[in-house]
mmCIF file of C-alpha atoms in Angstrom:
data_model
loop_
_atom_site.group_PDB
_atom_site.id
_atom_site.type_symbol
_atom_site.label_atom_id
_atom_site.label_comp_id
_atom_site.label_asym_id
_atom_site.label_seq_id
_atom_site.Cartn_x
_atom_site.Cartn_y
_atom_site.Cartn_z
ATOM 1 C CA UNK V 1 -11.897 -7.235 84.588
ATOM 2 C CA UNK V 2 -9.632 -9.123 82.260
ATOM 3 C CA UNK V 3 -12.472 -8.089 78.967
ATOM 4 C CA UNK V 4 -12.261 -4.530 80.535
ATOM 5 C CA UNK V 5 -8.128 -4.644 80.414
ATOM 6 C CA UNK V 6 -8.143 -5.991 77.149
ATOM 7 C CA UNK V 7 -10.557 -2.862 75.896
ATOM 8 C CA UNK V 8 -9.000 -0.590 77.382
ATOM 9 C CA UNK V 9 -5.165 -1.770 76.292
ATOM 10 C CA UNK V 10 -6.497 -1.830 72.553
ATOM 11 C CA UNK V 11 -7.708 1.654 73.244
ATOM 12 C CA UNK V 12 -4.831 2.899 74.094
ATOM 13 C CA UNK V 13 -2.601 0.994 71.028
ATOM 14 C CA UNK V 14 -4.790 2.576 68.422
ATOM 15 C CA UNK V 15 -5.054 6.076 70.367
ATOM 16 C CA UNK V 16 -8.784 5.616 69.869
ATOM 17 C CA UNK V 17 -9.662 9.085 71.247
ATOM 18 C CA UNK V 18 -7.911 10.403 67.888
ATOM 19 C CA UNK V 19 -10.662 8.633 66.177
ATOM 20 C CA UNK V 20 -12.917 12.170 66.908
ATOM 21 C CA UNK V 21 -10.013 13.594 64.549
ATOM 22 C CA UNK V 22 -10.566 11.526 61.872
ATOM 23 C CA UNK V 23 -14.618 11.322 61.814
ATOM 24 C CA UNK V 24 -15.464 14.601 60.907
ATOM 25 C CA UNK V 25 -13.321 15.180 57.736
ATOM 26 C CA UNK V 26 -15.141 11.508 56.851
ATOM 27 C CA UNK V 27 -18.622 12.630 57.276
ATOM 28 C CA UNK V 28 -17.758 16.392 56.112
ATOM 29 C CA UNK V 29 -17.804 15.028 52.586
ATOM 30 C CA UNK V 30 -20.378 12.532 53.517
ATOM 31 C CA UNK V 31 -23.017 15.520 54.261
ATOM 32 C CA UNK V 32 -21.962 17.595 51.173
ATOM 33 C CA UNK V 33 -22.830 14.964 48.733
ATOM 34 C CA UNK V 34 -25.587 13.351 50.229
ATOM 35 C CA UNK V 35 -28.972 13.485 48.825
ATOM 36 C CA UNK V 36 -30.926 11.399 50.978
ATOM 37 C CA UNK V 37 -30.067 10.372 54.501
ATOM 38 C CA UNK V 38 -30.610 5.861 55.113
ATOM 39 C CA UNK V 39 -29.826 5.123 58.913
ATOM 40 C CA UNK V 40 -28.355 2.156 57.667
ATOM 41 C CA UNK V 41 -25.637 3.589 55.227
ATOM 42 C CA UNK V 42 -24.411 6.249 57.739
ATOM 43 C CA UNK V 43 -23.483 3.189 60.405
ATOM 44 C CA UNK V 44 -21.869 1.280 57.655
ATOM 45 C CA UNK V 45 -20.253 4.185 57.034
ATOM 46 C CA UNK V 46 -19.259 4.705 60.801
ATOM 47 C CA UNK V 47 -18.037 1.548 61.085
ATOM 48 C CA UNK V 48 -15.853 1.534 58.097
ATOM 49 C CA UNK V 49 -14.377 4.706 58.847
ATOM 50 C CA UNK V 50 -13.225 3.836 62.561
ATOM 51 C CA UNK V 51 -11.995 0.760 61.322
ATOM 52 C CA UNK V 52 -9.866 2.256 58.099
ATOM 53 C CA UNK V 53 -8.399 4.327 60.864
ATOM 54 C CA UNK V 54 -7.750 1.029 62.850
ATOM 55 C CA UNK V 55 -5.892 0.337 59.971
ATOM 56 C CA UNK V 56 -3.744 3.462 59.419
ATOM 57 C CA UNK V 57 -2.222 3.622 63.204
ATOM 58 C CA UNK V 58 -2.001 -0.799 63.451
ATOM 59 C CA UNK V 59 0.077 -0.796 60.627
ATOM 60 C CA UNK V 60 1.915 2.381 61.583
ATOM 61 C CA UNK V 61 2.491 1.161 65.158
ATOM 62 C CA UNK V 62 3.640 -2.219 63.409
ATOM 63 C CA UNK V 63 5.991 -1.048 61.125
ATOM 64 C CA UNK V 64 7.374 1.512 63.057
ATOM 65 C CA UNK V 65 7.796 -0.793 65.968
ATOM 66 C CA UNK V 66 11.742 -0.787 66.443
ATOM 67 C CA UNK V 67 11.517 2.848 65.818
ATOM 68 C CA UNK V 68 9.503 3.786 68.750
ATOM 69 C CA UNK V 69 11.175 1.354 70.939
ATOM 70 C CA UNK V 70 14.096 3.710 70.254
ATOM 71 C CA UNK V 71 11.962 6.833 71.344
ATOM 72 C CA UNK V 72 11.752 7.995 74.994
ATOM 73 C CA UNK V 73 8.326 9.758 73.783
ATOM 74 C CA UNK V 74 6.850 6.585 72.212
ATOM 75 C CA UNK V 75 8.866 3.858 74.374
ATOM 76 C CA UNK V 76 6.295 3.041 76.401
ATOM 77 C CA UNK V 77 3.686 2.702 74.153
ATOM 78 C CA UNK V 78 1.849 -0.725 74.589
ATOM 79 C CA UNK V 79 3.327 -2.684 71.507
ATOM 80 C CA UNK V 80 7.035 -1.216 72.008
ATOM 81 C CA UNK V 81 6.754 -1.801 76.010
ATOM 82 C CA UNK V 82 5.737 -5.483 75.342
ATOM 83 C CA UNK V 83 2.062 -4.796 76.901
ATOM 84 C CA UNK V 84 0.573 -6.447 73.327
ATOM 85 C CA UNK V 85 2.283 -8.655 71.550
ATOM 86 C CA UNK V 86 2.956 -8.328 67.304
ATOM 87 C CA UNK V 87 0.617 -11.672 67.273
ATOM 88 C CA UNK V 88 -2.081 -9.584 68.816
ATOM 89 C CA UNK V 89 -1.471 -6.868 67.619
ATOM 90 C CA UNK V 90 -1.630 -8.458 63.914
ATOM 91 C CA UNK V 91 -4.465 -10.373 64.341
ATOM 92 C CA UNK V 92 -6.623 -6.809 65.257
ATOM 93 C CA UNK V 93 -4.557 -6.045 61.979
ATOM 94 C CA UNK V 94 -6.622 -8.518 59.862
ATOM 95 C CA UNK V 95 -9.689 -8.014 61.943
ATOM 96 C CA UNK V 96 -9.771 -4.334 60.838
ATOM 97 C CA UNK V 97 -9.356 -5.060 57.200
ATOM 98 C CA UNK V 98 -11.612 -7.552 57.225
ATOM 99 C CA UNK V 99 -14.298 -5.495 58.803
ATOM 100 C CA UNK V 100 -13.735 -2.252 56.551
ATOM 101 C CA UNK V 101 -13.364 -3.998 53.315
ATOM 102 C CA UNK V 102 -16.800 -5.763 54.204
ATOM 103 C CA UNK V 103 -18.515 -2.634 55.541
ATOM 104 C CA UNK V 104 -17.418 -0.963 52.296
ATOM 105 C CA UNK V 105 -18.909 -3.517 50.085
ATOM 106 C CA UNK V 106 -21.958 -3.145 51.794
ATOM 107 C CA UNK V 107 -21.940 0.385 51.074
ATOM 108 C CA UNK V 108 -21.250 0.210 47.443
ATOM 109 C CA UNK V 109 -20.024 -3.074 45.800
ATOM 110 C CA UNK V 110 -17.489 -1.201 44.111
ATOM 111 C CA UNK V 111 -16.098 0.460 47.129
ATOM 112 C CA UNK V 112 -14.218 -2.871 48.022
ATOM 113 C CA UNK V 113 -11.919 -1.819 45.024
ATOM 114 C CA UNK V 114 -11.253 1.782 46.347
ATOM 115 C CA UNK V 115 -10.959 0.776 49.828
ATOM 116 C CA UNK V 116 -7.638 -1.119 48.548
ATOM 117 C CA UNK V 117 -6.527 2.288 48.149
ATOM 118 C CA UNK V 118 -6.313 3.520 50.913
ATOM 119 C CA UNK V 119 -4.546 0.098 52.972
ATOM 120 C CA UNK V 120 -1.694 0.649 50.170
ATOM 121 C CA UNK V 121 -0.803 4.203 51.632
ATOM 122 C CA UNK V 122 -0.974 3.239 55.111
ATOM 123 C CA UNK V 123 0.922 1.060 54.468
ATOM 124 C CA UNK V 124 3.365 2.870 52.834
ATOM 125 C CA UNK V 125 3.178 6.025 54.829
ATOM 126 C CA UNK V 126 5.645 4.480 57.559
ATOM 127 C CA UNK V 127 8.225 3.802 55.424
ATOM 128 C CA UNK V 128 8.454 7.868 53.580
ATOM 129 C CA UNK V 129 9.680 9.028 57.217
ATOM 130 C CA UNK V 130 12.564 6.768 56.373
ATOM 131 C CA UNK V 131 13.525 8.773 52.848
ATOM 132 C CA UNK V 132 11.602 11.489 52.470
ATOM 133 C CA UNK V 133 10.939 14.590 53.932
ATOM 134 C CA UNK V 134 7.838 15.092 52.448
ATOM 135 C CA UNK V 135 6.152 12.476 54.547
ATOM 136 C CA UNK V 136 4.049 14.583 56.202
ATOM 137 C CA UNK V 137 2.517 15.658 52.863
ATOM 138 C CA UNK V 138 2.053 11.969 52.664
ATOM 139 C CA UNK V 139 0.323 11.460 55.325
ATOM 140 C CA UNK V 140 -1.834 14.525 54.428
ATOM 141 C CA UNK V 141 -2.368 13.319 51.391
ATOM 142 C CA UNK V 142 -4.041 9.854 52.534
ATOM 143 C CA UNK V 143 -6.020 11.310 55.171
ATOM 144 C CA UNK V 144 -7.355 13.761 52.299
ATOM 145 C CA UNK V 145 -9.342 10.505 51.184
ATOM 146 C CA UNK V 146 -11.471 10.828 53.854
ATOM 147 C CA UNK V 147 -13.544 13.478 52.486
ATOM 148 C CA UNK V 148 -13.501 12.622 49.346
ATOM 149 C CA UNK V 149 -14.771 8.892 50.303
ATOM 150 C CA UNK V 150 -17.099 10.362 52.417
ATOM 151 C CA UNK V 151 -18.924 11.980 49.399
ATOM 152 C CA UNK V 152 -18.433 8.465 47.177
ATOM 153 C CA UNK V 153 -20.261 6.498 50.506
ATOM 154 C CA UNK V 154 -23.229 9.204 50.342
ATOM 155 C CA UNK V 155 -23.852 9.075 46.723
ATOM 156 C CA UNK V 156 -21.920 5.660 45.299
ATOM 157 C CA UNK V 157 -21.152 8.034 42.602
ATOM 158 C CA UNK V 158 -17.294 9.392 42.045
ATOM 159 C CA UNK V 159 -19.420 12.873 40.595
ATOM 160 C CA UNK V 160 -19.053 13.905 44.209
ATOM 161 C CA UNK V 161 -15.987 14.701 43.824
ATOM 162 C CA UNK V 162 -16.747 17.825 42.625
ATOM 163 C CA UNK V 163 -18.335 19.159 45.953
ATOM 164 C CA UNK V 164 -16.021 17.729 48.425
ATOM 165 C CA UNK V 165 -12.169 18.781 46.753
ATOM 166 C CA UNK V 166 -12.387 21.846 48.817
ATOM 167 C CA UNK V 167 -12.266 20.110 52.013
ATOM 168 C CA UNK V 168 -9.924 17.070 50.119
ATOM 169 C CA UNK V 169 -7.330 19.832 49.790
ATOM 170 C CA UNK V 170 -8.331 21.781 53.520
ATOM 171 C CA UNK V 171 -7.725 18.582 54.923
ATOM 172 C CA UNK V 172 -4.418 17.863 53.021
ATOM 173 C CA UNK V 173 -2.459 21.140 53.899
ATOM 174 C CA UNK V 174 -4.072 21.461 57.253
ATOM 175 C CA UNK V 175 -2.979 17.648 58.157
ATOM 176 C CA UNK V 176 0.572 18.428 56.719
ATOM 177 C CA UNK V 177 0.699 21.941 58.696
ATOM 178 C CA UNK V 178 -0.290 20.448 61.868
ATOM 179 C CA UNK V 179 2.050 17.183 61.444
ATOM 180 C CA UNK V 180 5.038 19.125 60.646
ATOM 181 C CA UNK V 181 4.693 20.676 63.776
ATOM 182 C CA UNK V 182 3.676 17.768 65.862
ATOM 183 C CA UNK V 183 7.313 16.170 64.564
ATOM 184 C CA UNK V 184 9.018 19.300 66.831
ATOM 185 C CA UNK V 185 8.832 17.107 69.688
ATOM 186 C CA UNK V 186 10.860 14.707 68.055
ATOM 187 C CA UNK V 187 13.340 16.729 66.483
ATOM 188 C CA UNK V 188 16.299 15.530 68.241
ATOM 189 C CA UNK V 189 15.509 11.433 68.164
ATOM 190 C CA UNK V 190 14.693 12.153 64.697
ATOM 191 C CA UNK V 191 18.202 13.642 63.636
ATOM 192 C CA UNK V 192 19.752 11.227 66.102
ATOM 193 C CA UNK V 193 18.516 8.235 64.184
ATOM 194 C CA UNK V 194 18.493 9.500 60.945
ATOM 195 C CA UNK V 195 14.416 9.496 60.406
ATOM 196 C CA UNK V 196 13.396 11.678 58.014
ATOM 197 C CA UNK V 197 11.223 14.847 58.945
ATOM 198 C CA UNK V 198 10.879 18.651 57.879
ATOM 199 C CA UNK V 199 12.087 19.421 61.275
ATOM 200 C CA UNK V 200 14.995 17.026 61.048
ATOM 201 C CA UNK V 201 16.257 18.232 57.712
ATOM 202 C CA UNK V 202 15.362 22.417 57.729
ATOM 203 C CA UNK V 203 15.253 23.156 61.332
ATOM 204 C CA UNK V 204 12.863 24.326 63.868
ATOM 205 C CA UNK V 205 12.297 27.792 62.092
ATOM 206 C CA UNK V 206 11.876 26.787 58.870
ATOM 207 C CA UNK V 207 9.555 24.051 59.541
ATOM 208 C CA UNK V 208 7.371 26.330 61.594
ATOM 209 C CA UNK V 209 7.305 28.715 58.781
ATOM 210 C CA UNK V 210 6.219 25.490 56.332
ATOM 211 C CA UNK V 211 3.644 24.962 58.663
ATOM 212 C CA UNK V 212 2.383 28.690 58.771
ATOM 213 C CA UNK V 213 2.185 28.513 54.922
ATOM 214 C CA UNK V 214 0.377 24.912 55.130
ATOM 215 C CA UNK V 215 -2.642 26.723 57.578
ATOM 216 C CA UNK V 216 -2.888 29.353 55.164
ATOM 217 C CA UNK V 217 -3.182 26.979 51.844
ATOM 218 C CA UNK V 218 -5.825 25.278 54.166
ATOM 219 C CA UNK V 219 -7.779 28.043 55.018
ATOM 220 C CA UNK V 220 -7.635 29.349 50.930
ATOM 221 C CA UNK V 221 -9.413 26.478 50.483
ATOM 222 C CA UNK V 222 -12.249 26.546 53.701
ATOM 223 C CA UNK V 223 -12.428 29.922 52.393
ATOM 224 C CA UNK V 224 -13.648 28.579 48.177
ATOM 225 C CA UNK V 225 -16.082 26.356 49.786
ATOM 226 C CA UNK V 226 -17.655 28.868 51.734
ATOM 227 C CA UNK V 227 -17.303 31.103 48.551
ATOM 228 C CA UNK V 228 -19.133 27.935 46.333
ATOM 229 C CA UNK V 229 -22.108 27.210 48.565
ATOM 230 C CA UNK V 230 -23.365 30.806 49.312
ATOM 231 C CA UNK V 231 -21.894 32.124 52.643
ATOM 232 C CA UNK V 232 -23.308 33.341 55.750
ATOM 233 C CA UNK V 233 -22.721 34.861 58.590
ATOM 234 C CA UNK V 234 -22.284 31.524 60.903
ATOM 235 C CA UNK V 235 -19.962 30.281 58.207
ATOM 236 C CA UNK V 236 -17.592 33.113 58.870
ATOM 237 C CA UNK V 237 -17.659 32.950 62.227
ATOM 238 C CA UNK V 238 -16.745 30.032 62.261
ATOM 239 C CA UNK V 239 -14.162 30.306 59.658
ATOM 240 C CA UNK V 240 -12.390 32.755 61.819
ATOM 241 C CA UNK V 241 -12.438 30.453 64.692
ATOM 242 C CA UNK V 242 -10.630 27.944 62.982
ATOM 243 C CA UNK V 243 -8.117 30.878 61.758
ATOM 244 C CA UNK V 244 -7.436 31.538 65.393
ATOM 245 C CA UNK V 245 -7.421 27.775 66.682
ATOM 246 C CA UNK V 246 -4.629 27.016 63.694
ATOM 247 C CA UNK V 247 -2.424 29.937 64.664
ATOM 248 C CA UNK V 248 -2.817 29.578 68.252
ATOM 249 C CA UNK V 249 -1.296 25.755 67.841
ATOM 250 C CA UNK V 250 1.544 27.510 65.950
ATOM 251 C CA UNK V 251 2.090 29.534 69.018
ATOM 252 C CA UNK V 252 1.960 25.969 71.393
ATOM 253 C CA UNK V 253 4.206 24.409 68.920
ATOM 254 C CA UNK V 254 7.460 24.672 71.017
ATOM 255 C CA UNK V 255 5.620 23.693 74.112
ATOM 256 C CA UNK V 256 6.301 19.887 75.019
ATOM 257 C CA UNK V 257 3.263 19.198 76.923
ATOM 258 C CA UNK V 258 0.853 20.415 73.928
ATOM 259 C CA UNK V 259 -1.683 18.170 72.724
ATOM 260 C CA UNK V 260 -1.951 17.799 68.737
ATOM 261 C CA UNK V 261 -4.404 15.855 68.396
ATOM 262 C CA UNK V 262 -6.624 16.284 71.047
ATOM 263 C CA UNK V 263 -6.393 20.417 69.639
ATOM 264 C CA UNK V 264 -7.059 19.474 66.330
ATOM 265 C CA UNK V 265 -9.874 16.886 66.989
ATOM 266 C CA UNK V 266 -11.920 20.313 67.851
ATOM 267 C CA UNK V 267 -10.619 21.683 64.374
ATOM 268 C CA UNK V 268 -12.221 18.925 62.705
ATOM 269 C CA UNK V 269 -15.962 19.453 64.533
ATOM 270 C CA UNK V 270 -15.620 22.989 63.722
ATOM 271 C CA UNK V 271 -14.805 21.873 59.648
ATOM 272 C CA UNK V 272 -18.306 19.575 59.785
ATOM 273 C CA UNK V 273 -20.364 22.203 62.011
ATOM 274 C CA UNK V 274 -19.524 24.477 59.086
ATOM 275 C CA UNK V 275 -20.911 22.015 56.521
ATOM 276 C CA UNK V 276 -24.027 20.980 58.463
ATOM 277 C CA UNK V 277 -24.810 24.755 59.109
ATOM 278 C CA UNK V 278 -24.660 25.216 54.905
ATOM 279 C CA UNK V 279 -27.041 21.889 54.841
ATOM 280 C CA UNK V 280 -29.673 23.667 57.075
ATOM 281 C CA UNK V 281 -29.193 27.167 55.896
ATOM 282 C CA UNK V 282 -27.868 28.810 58.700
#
């Protein structure tokens, strides 16, 4: 029971659900570059994605510790309400890097180098909410490595790059869009204790609008890929679902109770159905 608790209270720390958000942009670029498929590679590269997310929210919950002890929305999260302590919570810290850095260097020896990349701007993502607005381009930014890592894994070859900046860039503005908008529901904490947002510093209106225009730069650029690999009918259809499913979270955005994350996690299957349906010619 105690190994079960333990589990389970991790879980929860790292939001581990939001993990299905994160794996598709990963292995989006992964099955755009890749040539031929090894069992072995795409489980290093599963584990070294989950635990480069492991990374991104430990050192975010970390860092932003005092701050969400502040916020009645993130209060009673299990490193703010005292349920893990920063020990723990530190040592799953180093665990993570350790695990990714290794997993990477089993990938490709010279992925240990560009994995550093990635640890610098989680790191550093925390701290832009406390001067910039722009830190949800930030954040948009670093999880547009995904893709564009997943291609390097797949290939060991930085010429991927040239197939998977469409989705790099989707996944930048659509991140941004959808962040901007997940910071509504802490519009007042944030101007309260001077944290730095879009919402915080235009307004409510305004950063809805800045979201609007971030789905549309995202969908430009779903739209060039499609254009670049020969589309089809599937691909459309499922371009326009994606149209609807951003839009319809712009509608939500005012409603407290709306789930982010959990909405945009199906986002992100649609984004690598769409790839793996160009991969078999559908």
């Amino acid at each position: 029971m105690l190994l079960k608790r333990n589990i389970l209270l991790f879980g929860e720390l790292v939001t581990f659900p939001h993990t299905l958000f994160v794996l598709p942009l990963i292995f989006s670029g992964y099955f755009i570059a890749i040539q031929e498929f090894y069992l072995l590679n795409f489980f290093l590269v599963l584990i070294a994605s989950v635990s480069a997310r492991t990374i991104g929210m430990l050192l975010n919950r970390i860092i932003d510790l005092k701050v969400d002890q502040l916020n009645p929305r993130t209060k009673s999260r299990p490193l703010p309400s005292g349920r893990v302590s920063m020990r723990l919570a530190k040592v799953y810290l180093s665990l993570s890097i350790i695990i990714f850095l290794v997993s990477s260097f089993l990938i490709c020896d010279f992925l240990i180098y560009l994995a550093l990349i990635p640890i610098v701007m989680f790191y550093i993502y925390p701290f832009t909410k406390k001067f910039t607005f722009l830190c949800h381009f930030f954040l948009g930014a670093t999880l547009s490595l995904g893709p564009l890592a997943g291609g390097i894994a797949a290939t060991c070859s930085l010429k991927s790059f040239f197939d998977t900046w469409p989705i790099a860039l989707f996944t930048l503005f659509w991140i941004s869009g959808f962040d901007i908008l997940y910071a509504l529901k802490d519009y007042s904490h944030d101007i309260k204790e001077g944290i730095y947002s879009i919402p915080s510093f235009f307004g409510k209106k305004v950063s809805i609008n800045i979201s609007i225009y971030c789905f549309l730069l995202s969908l430009i650029f779903i739209f060039i890929y499609i254009l670049k690999t020969g589309p089809t009918i599937f691909q459309f259809i499922i371009f326009s679902i994606i149209s609807m499913g951003l839009f319809v979270q712009v509608y939500n955005s005012k409603k407290s109770d709306f789930s982010f994350f959990e909405y945009n996690s199906y986002i992100g299957f649609l984004i690598l159905i769409l790839i793996i349906s160009d991969i078999l010619f559908i």
